[in-house]
Short mmCIF file of C-alpha atoms in Angstrom, two decimals:
data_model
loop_
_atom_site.label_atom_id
_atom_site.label_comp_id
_atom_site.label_asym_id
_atom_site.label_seq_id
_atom_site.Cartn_x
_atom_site.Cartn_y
_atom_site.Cartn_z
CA UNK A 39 39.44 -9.33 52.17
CA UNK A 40 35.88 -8.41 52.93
CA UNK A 41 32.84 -7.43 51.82
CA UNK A 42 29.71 -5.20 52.99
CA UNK A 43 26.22 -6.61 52.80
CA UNK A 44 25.13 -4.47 49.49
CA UNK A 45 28.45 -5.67 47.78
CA UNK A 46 27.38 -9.64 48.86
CA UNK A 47 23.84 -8.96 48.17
CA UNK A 48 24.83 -7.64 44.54
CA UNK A 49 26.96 -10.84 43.84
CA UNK A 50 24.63 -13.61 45.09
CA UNK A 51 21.41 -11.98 44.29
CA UNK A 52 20.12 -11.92 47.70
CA UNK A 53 18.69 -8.97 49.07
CA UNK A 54 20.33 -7.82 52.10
CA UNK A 55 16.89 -8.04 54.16
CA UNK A 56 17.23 -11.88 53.22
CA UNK A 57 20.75 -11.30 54.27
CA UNK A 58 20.05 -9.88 57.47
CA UNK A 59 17.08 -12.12 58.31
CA UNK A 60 19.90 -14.62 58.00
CA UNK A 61 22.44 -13.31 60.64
CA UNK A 62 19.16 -12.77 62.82
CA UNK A 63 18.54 -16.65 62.85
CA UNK A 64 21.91 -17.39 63.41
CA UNK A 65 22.07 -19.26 59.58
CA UNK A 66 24.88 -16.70 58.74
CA UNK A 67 26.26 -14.09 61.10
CA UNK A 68 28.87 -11.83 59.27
CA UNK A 69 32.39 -11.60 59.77
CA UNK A 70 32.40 -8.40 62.14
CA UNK A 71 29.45 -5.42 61.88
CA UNK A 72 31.23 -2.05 61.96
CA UNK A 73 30.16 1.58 62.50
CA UNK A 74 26.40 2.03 62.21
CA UNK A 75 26.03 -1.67 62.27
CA UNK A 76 27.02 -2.39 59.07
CA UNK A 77 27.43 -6.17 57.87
CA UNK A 78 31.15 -7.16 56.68
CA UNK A 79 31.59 -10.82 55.24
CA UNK A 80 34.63 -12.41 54.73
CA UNK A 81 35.68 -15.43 52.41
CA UNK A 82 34.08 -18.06 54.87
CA UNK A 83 30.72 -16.77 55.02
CA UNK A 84 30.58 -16.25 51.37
CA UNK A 85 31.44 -20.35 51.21
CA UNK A 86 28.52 -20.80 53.67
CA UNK A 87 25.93 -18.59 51.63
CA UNK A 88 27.28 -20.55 48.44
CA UNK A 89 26.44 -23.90 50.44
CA UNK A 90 23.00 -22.03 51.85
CA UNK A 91 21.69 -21.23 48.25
CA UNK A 92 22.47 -24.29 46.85
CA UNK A 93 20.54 -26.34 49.76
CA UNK A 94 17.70 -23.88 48.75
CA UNK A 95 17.50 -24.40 45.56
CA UNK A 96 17.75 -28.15 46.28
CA UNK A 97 13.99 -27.58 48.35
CA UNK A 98 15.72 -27.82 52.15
CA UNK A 99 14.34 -25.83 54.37
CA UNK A 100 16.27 -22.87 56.61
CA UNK A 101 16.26 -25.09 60.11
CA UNK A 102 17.39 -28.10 58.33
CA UNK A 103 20.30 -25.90 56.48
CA UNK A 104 21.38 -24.66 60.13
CA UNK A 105 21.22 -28.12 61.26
CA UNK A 106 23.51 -29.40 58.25
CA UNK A 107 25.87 -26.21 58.61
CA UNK A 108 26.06 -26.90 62.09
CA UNK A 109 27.24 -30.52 61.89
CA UNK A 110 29.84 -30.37 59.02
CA UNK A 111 33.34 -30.20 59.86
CA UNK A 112 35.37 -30.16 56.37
CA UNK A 113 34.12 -27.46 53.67
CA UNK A 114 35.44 -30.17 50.84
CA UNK A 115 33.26 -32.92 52.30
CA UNK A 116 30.44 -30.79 52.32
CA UNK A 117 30.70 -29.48 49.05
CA UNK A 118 31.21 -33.18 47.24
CA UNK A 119 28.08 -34.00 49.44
CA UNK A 120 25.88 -30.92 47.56
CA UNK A 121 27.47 -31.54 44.53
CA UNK A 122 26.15 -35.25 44.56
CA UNK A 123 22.72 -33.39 45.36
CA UNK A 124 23.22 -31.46 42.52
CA UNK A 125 23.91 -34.15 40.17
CA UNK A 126 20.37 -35.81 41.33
CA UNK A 127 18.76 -32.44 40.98
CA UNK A 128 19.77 -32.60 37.45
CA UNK A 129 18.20 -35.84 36.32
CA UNK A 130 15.26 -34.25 38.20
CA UNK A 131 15.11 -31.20 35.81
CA UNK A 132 15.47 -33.95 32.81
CA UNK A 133 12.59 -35.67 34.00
CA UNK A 134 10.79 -32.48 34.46
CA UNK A 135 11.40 -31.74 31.38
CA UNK A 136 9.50 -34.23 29.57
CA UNK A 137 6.86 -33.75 31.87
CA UNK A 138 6.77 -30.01 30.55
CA UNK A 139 7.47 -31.28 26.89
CA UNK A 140 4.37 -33.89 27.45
CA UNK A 141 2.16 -31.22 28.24
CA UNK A 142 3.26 -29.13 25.92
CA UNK A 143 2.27 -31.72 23.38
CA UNK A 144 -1.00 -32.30 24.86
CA UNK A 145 -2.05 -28.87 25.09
CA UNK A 146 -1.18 -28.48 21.52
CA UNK A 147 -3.29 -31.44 19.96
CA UNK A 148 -6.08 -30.46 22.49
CA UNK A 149 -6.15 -27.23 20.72
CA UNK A 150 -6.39 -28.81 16.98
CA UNK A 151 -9.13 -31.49 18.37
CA UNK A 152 -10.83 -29.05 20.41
CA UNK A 153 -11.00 -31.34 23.40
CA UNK A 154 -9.82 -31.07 27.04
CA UNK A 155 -6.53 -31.87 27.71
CA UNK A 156 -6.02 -35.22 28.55
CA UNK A 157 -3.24 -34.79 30.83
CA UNK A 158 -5.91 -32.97 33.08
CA UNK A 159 -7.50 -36.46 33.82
CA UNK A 160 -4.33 -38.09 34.61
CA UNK A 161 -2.82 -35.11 37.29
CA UNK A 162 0.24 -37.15 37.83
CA UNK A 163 1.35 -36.59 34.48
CA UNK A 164 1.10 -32.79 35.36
CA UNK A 165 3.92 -33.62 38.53
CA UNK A 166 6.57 -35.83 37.50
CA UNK A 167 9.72 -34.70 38.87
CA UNK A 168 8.33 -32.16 40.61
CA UNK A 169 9.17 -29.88 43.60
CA UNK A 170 8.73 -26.70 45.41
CA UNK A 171 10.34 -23.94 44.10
CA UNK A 172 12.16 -21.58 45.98
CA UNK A 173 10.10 -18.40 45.49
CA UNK A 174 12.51 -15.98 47.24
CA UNK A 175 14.78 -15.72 44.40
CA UNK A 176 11.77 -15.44 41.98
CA UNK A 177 10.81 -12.58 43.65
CA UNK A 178 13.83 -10.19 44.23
CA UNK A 179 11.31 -7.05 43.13
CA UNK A 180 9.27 -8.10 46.03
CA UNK A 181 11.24 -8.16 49.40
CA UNK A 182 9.09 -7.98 51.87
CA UNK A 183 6.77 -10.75 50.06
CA UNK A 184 9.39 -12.74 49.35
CA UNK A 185 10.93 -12.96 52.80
CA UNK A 186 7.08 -13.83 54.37
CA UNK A 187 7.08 -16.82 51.70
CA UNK A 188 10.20 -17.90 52.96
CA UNK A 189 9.34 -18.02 56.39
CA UNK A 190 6.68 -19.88 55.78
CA UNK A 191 8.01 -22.13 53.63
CA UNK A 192 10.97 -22.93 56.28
CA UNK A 193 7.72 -23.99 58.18
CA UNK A 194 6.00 -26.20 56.07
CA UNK A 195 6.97 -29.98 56.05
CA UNK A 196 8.08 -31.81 52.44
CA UNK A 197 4.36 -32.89 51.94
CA UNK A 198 2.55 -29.71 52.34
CA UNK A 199 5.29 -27.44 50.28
CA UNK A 200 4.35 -30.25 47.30
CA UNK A 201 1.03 -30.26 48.07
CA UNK A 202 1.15 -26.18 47.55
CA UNK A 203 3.56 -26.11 44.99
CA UNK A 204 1.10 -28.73 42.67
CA UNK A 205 -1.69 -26.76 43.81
CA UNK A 206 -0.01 -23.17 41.84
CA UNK A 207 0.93 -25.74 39.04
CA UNK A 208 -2.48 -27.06 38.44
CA UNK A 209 -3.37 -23.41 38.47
CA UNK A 210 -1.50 -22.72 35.86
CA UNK A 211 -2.01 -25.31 33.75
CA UNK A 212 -6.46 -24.79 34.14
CA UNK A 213 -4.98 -21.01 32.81
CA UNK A 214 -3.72 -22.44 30.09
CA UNK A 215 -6.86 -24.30 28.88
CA UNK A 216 -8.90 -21.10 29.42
CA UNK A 217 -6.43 -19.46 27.28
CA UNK A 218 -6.47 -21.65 24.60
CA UNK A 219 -10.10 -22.02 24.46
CA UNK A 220 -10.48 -17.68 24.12
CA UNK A 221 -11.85 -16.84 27.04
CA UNK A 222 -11.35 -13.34 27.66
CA UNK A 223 -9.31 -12.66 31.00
CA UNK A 224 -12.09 -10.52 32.73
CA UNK A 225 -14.57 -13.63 32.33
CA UNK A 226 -15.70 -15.11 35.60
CA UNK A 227 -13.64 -18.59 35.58
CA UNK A 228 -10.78 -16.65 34.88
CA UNK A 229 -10.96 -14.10 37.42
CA UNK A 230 -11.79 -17.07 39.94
CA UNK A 231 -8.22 -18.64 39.22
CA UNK A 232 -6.84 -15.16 40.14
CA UNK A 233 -9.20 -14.63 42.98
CA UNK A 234 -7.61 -17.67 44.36
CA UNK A 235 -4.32 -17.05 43.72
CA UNK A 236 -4.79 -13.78 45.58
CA UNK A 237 -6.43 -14.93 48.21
CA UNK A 238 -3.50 -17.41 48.85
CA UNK A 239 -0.90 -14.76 48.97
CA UNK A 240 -3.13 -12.67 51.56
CA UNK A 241 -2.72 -15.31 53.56
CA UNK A 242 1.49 -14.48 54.11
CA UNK A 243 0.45 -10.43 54.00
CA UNK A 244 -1.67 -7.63 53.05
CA UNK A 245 -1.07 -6.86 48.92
CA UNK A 246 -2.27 -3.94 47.66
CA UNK A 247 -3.83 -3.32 44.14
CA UNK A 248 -0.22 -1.80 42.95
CA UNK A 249 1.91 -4.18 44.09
CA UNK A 250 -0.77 -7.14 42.61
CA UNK A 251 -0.02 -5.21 39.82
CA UNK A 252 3.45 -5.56 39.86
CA UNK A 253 3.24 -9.20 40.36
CA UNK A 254 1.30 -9.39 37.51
CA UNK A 255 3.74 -7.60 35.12
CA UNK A 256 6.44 -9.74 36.56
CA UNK A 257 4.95 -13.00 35.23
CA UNK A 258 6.59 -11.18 32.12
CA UNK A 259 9.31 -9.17 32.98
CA UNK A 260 10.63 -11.93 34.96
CA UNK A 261 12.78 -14.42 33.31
CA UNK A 262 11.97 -17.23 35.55
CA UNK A 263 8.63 -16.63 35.95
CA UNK A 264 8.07 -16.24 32.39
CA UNK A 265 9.77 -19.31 31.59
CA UNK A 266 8.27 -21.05 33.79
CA UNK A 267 4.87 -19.87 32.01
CA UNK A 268 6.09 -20.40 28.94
CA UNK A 269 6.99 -23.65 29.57
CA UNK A 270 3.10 -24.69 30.04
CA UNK A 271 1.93 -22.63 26.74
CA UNK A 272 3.19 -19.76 24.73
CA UNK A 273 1.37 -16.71 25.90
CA UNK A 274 0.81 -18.11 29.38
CA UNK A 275 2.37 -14.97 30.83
CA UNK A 276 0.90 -12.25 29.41
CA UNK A 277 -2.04 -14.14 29.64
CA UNK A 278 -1.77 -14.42 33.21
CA UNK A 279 -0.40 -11.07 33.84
CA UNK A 280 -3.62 -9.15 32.05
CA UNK A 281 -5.81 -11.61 33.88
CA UNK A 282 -4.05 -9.73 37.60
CA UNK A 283 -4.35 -6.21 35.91
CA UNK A 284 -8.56 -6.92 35.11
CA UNK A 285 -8.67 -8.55 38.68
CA UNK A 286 -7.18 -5.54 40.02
CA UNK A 287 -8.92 -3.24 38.33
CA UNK A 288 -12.37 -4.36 39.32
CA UNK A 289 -11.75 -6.22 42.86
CA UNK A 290 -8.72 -4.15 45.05
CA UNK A 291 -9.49 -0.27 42.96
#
């Protein structure tokens, strides 16, 4: 039995241009490409995008993947290696977590006391368990932006995708404060978070206003992005969302 790229694409949730981009680097060429070069994927390579994704979401980047696909001979072998991964993963997210329910905590009494939040001063409270995300399935509305932060994450080394990665968190959490102290999300330290986070993604690609836009409304209509907001303070995404559309409005027209 086979399958053609939009069929695969609809079942793993990743867009054929990640699909193709894959076959391009040789990570996953598809069973046979018919008339009109049209991808067709058979029962193997849907094993190998199974193993791909899950070495994603584990933080390894695409030339290591090729590298581990490369040198494993027995599917079974491989799989009880990424399920051990897996199991790691998970005490990971546990310890995360707490980290999230610390801060949580914090940012709630810092809001009764009306004091900074402490966690601030101590930043690796902020990190524990910790690690790059894997943006290109956080951004399936965004292709093209997705695939460039992808590429470029392939290229980065384990130290500078954490050092980026705590960089957006920090970000996030300094949103948060402003939030909970009122400050309006067309005020000036506001707008300078979002200047900065726009400024970073310029560096991948050109974003318009409208598609800024649509980044901002996915911090919402999102589920992982929201949660992930969420996580850091109730409101956090609409918060952060409005905070694009102002930034929008009055910097990109």
């Amino acid at each position: 039995m086979e399958w053609p790229i939009p069929e695969v694409a609809r079942m793993s949730g990743v867009t054929a241009r990640t699909l193709r981009h894959y076959d391009e680097i040789g990570l996953l060429p598809p069973a046979r490409i018919g008339a009109g070069g049209h991808r067709y994927y058979e029962e193997h390579q849907l094993l190998l995008l199974q193993q791909i994704l899950v070495l994603r979401a584990l933080g390894v980047g695409l030339p290591e993947i090729g590298r581990i696909l490369a040198e494993q001979v027995d599917e079974v072998e491989a799989l009880r290696g990424h399920h051990r991964r897996l199991l790691a993963e998970r005490d990971r997210l546990d310890k995360l977590a707490g980290t999230v329910s610390r801060t949580i905590a914090e940012l709630e009494q810092s809001r009764k006391d009306g004091r900074r939040m402490t966690a601030i001063n101590r930043p690796e409270n902020l990190f524990e368990g910790v690690q790059p995300s894997q943006y290109e399935q956080n951004m399936r509305d965004f292709p093209g932006l997705a695939e460039d932060v992808g590429r470029r994450a392939a290229t980065m080394s384990r130290a500078e995708a954490e050092a980026g990665h705590r960089e957006r968190t920090a970000q996030m959490i300094r949103l948060a404060e402003l939030m909970a102290a009122g400050t309006p999300v067309d005020a000036e330290p506001v707008q300078a978070e979002i200047d900065a986070q726009y400024r970073a993604l310029s560096e991948l690609r050109t974003v318009a206003a409208d598609e800024y836009r649509a980044i901002g409304r996915s911090c919402v209509d999102n589920d992982a992005w929201r949660a992930a907001y969420e996580a850091i303070a109730p409101g956090l995404a609409a918060y952060q969302r409005d905070a694009i559309e102002a930034y929008a409005a009055s910097e990109l027209g």
